[in-house]
CSV table of C-alpha atoms and ligand atoms in Angstrom, one decimal:
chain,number,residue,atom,x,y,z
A,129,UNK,CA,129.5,99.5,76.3
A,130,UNK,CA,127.6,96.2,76.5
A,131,UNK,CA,125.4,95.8,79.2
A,132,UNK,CA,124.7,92.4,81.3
A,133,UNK,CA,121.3,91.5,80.6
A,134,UNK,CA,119.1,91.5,83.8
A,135,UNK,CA,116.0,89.9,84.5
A,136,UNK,CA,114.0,90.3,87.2
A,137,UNK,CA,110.4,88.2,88.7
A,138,UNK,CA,108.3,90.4,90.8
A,139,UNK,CA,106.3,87.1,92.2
A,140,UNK,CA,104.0,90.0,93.5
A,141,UNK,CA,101.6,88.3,96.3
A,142,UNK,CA,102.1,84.7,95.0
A,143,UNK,CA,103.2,81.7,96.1
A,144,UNK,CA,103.6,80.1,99.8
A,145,UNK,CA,107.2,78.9,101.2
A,146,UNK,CA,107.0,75.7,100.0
A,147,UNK,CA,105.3,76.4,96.5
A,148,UNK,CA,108.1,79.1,96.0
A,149,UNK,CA,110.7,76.9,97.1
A,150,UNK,CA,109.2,74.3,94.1
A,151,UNK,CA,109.2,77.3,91.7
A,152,UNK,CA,113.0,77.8,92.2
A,153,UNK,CA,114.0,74.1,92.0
A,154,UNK,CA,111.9,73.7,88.7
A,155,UNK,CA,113.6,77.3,87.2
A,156,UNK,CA,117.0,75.8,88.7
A,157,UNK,CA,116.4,72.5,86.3
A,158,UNK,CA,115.0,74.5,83.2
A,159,UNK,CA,118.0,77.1,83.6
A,160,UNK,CA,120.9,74.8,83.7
A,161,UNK,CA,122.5,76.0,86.3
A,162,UNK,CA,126.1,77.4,86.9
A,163,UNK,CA,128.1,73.7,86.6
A,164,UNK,CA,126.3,74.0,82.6
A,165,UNK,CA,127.8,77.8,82.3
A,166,UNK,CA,124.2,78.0,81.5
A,167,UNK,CA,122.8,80.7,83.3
A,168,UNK,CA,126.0,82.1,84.4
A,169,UNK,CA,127.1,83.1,80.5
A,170,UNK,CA,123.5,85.2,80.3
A,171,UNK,CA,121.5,87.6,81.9
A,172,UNK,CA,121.6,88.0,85.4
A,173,UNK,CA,118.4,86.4,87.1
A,174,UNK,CA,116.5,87.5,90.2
A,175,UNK,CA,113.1,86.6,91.3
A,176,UNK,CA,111.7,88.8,94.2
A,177,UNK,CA,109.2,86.9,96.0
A,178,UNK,CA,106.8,87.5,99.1
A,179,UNK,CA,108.7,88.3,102.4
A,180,UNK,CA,107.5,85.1,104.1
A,181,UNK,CA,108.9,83.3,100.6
A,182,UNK,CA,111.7,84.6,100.7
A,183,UNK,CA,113.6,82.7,103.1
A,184,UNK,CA,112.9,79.1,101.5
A,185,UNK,CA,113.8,80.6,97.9
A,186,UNK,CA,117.1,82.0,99.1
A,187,UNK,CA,118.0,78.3,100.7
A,188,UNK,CA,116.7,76.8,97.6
A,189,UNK,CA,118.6,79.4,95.1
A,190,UNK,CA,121.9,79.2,97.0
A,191,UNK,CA,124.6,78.1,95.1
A,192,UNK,CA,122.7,78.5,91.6
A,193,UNK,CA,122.7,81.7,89.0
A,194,UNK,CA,119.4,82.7,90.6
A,195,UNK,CA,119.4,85.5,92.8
A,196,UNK,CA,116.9,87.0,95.3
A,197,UNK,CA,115.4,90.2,96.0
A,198,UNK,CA,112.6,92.0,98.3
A,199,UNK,CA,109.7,93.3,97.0
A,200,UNK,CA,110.3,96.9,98.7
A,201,UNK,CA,112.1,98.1,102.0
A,202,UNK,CA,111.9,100.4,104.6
A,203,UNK,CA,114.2,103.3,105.1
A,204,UNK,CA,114.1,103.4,108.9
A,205,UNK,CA,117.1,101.2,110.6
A,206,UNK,CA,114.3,100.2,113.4
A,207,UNK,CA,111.2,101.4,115.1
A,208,UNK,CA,107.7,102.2,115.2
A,209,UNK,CA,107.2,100.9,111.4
A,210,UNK,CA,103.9,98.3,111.5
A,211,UNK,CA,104.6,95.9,108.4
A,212,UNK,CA,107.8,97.4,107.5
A,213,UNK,CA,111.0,95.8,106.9
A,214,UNK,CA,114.4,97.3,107.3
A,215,UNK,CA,117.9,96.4,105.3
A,216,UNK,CA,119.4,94.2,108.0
A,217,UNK,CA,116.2,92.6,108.1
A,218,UNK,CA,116.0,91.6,104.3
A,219,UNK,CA,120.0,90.9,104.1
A,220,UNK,CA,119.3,88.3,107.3
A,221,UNK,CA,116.8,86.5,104.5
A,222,UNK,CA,119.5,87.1,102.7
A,223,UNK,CA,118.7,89.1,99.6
A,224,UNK,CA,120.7,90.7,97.1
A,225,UNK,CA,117.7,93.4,95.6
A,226,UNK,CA,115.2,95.1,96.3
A,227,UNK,CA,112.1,97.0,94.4
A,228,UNK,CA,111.8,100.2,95.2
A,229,UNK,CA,108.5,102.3,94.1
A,230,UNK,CA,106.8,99.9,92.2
A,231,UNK,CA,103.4,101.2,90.7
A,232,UNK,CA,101.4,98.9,92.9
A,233,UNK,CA,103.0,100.8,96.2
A,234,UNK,CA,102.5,104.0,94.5
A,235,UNK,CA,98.8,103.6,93.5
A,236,UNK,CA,97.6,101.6,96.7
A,237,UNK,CA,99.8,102.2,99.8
A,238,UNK,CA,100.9,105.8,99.3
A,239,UNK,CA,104.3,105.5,98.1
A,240,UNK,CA,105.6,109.0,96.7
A,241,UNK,CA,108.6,109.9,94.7
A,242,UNK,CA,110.4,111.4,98.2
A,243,UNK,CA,109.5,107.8,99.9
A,244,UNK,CA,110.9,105.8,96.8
A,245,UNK,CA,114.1,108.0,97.4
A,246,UNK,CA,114.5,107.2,100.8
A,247,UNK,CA,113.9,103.7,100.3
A,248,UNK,CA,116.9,103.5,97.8
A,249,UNK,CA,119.1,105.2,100.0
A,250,UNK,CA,118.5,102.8,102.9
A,251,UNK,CA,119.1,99.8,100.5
A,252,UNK,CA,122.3,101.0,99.5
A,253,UNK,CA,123.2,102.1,103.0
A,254,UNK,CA,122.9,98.3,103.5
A,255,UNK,CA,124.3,96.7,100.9
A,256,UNK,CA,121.2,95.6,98.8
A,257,UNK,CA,121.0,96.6,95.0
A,258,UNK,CA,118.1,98.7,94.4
A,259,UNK,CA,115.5,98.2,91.6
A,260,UNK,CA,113.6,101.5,91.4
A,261,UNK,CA,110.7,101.5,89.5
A,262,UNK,CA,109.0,104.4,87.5
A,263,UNK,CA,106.1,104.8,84.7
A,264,UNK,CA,102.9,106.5,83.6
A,265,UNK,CA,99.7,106.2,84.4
A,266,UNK,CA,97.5,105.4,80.9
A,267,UNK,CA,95.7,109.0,81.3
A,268,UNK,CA,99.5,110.4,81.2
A,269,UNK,CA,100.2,108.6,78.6
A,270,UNK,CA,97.3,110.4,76.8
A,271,UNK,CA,97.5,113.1,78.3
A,272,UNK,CA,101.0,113.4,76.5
A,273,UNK,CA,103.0,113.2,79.9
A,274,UNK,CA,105.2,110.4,79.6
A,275,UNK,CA,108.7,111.6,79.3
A,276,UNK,CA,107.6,114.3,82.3
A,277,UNK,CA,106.5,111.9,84.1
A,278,UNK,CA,109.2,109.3,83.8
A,279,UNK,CA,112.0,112.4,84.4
A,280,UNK,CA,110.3,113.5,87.3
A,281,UNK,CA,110.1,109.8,89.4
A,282,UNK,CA,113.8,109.1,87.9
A,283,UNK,CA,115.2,112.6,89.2
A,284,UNK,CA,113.1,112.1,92.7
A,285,UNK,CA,113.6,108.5,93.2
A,286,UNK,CA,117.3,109.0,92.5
A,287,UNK,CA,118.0,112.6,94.0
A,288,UNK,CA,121.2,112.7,96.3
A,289,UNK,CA,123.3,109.5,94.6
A,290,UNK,CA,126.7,109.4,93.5
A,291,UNK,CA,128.1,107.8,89.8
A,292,UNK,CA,129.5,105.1,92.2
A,293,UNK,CA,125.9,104.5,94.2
A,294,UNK,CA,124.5,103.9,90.7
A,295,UNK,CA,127.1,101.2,89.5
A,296,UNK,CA,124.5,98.9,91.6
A,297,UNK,CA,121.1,100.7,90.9
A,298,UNK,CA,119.1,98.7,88.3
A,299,UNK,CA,116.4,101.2,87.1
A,300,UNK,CA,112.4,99.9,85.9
A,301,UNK,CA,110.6,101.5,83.4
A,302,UNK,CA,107.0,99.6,83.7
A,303,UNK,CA,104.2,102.0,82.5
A,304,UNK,CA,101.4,101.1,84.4
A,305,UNK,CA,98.5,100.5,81.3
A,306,UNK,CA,100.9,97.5,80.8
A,307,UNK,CA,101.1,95.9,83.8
A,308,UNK,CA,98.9,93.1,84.2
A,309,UNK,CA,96.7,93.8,81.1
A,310,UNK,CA,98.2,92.0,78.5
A,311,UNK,CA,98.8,95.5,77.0
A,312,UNK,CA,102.3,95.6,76.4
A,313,UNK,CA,104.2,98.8,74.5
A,314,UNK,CA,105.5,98.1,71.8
A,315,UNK,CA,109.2,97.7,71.5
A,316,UNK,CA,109.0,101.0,69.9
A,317,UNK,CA,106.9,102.7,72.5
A,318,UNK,CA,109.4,101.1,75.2
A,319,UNK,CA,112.3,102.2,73.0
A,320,UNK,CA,111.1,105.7,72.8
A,321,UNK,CA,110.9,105.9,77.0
A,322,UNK,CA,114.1,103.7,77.6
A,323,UNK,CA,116.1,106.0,76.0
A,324,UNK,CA,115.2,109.2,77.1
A,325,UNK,CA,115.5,107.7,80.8
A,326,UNK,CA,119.1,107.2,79.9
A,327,UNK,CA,119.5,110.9,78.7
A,328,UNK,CA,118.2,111.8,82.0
A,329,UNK,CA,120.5,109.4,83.8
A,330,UNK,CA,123.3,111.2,81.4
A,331,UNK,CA,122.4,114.5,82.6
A,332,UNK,CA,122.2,113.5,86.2
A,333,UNK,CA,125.9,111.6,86.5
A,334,UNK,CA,127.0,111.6,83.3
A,335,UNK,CA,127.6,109.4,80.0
A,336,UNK,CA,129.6,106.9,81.9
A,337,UNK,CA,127.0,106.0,84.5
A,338,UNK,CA,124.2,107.1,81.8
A,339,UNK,CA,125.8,104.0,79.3
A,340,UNK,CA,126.2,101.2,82.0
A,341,UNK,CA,123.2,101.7,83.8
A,342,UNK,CA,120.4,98.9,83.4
A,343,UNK,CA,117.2,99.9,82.4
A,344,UNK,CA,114.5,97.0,82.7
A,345,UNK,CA,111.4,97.2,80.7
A,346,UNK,CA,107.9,95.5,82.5
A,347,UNK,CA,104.6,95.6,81.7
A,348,UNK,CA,102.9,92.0,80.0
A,349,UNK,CA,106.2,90.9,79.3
A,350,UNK,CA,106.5,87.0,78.4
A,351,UNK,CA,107.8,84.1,76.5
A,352,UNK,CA,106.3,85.5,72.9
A,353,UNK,CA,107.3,88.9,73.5
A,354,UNK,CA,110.5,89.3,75.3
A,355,UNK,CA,112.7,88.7,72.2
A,356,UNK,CA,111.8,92.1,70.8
A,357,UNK,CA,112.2,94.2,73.4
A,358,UNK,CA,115.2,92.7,74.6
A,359,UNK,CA,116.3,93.6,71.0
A,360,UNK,CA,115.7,97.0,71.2
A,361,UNK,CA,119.1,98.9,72.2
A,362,UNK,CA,118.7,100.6,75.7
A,363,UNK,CA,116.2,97.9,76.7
A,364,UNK,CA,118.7,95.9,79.4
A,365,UNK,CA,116.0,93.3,80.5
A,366,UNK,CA,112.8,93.0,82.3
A,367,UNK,CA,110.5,93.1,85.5
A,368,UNK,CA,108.0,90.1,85.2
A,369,UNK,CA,104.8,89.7,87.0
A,370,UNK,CA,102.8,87.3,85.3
A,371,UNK,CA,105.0,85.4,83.7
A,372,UNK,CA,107.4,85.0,86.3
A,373,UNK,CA,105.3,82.9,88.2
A,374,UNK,CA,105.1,79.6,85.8
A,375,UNK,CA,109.1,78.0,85.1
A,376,UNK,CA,108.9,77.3,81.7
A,377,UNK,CA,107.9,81.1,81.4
A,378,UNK,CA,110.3,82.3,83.1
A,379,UNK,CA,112.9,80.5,82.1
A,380,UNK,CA,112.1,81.4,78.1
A,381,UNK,CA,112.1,85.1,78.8
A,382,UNK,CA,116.1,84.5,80.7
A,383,UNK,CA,116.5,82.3,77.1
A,384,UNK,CA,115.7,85.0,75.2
A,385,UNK,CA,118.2,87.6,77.1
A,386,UNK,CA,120.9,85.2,76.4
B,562,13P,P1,103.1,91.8,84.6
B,562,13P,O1,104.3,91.2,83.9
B,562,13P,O2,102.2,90.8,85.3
B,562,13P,O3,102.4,92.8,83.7
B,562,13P,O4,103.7,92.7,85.8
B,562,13P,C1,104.7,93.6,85.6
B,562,13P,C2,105.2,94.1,86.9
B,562,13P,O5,104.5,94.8,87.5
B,562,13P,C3,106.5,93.7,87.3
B,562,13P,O6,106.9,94.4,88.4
């Protein structure tokens, strides 16, 4: 089956209200906008900026192609939760996503795969599309752990979801050597992972979910190098850091999806 294209800016911590707000309007203006059918007959867009961003990108995205998502989310309804955000909190922004388990959480703030799974099941106990990230660590990679490592976080992060949960789960592969190094994998390397992430999705819920779930690529991903990967057949789109944060970047990598 053919699968929408998706891609996704993880703004990361970057960019204040108003200097998010400018990002959008300049990505609104190099996209087309829906009027055009530009963005609307390609990929699905979504930038994910800062918490405190978010509110000015969602006024300044409303009514275009461009969608909005957290960059994580807590799995608590309320409470005793310093710095944590719940669902209704991030649909009040509003937002349509959120990441779940990015490496970043993982490697600096303690996130585990039982935490990524609560954190999905909260966003889609409220209604917010869930972006779960997974992906080695470079001494796993060499270490010949890759596919283990990937199956593990994907079976964890995903544990206790139904075939219809997943019809809005958007899964990341981003193995961490490649993010922020300019060390991307190689759309055969990235081909390699994709697919047996979707074998594991098949075995999970089947060939039907296995076959229409996305499964984003990120790691260095920009204008020169989005085209190939995007090629490759069970690579649906991508999670941009980097290159998410300048338009014209941005707004290549969404051209090359088309
Ligand atoms: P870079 O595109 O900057 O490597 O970051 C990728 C990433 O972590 C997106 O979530």
């Amino acid at each position: 089956m053919a699968r929408r294209k998706f891609i996704a800016g993880n703004w990361k911590m970057n960019k204040t209200a108003a200097e998010g707000a400018a990002l959008v309007k300049e990505l609104k203006e190099k996209l087309g906008g829906c009027a055009s059918g530009c963005c609307c007959s390609g990929p699905d867009v979504v930038v994910c900026p800062p918490f405190t961003t978010a509110p000015a990108v969602a006024a300044e995205a409303k009514g275009s192609c461009i969608q909005v998502g957290s960059q994580n989310i807590h799995w608590a309804d309320n409470g005793a939760f310093t710095g944590e955000l719940s669902g209704a909190m991030l649909k009040d922004i509003p937002v349509t996503y959120a990441i779940i388990g990015h490496s970043e959480r993982r490697q600096y703030f303690g996130e585990t795969d039982d935490t990524v799974n609560k954190r999905t099941k909260a966003a889609l106990k409220a209604g917010l599309k869930p972006i779960v990230c997974i992906g080695e660590l470079l001494a796993e990679r060499e270490a010949g752990q890759t596919n283990s490592v990937c199956e593990r976080q994907a079976r964890a992060g995903l544990a206790g979801l139904t075939a219809d949960d997943m019809t809005t789960v958007v899964v990341a592969y981003e193995p961490v050597w490649a993010i922020g190094t300019g060390k991307v994998a190689s759309n055969e390397q990235a081909q390699e992972v994709h697919a047996f992430v979707r074998s594991i999705l098949k075995d999970l819920f089947g060939a039907a979910v296995a076959d229409a779930t996305r499964i984003l690529y990120g790691g260095s991903m920009n204008a020169a190098n989005a085209a190939g990967l995007l090629a490759q057949p069970d690579i649906d789109g991508g999670l941009i850091g980097g290159a998410s944060l300048k338009a014209a970047d941005f707004a290549a990598i969404v051209a090359a999806a088309k």
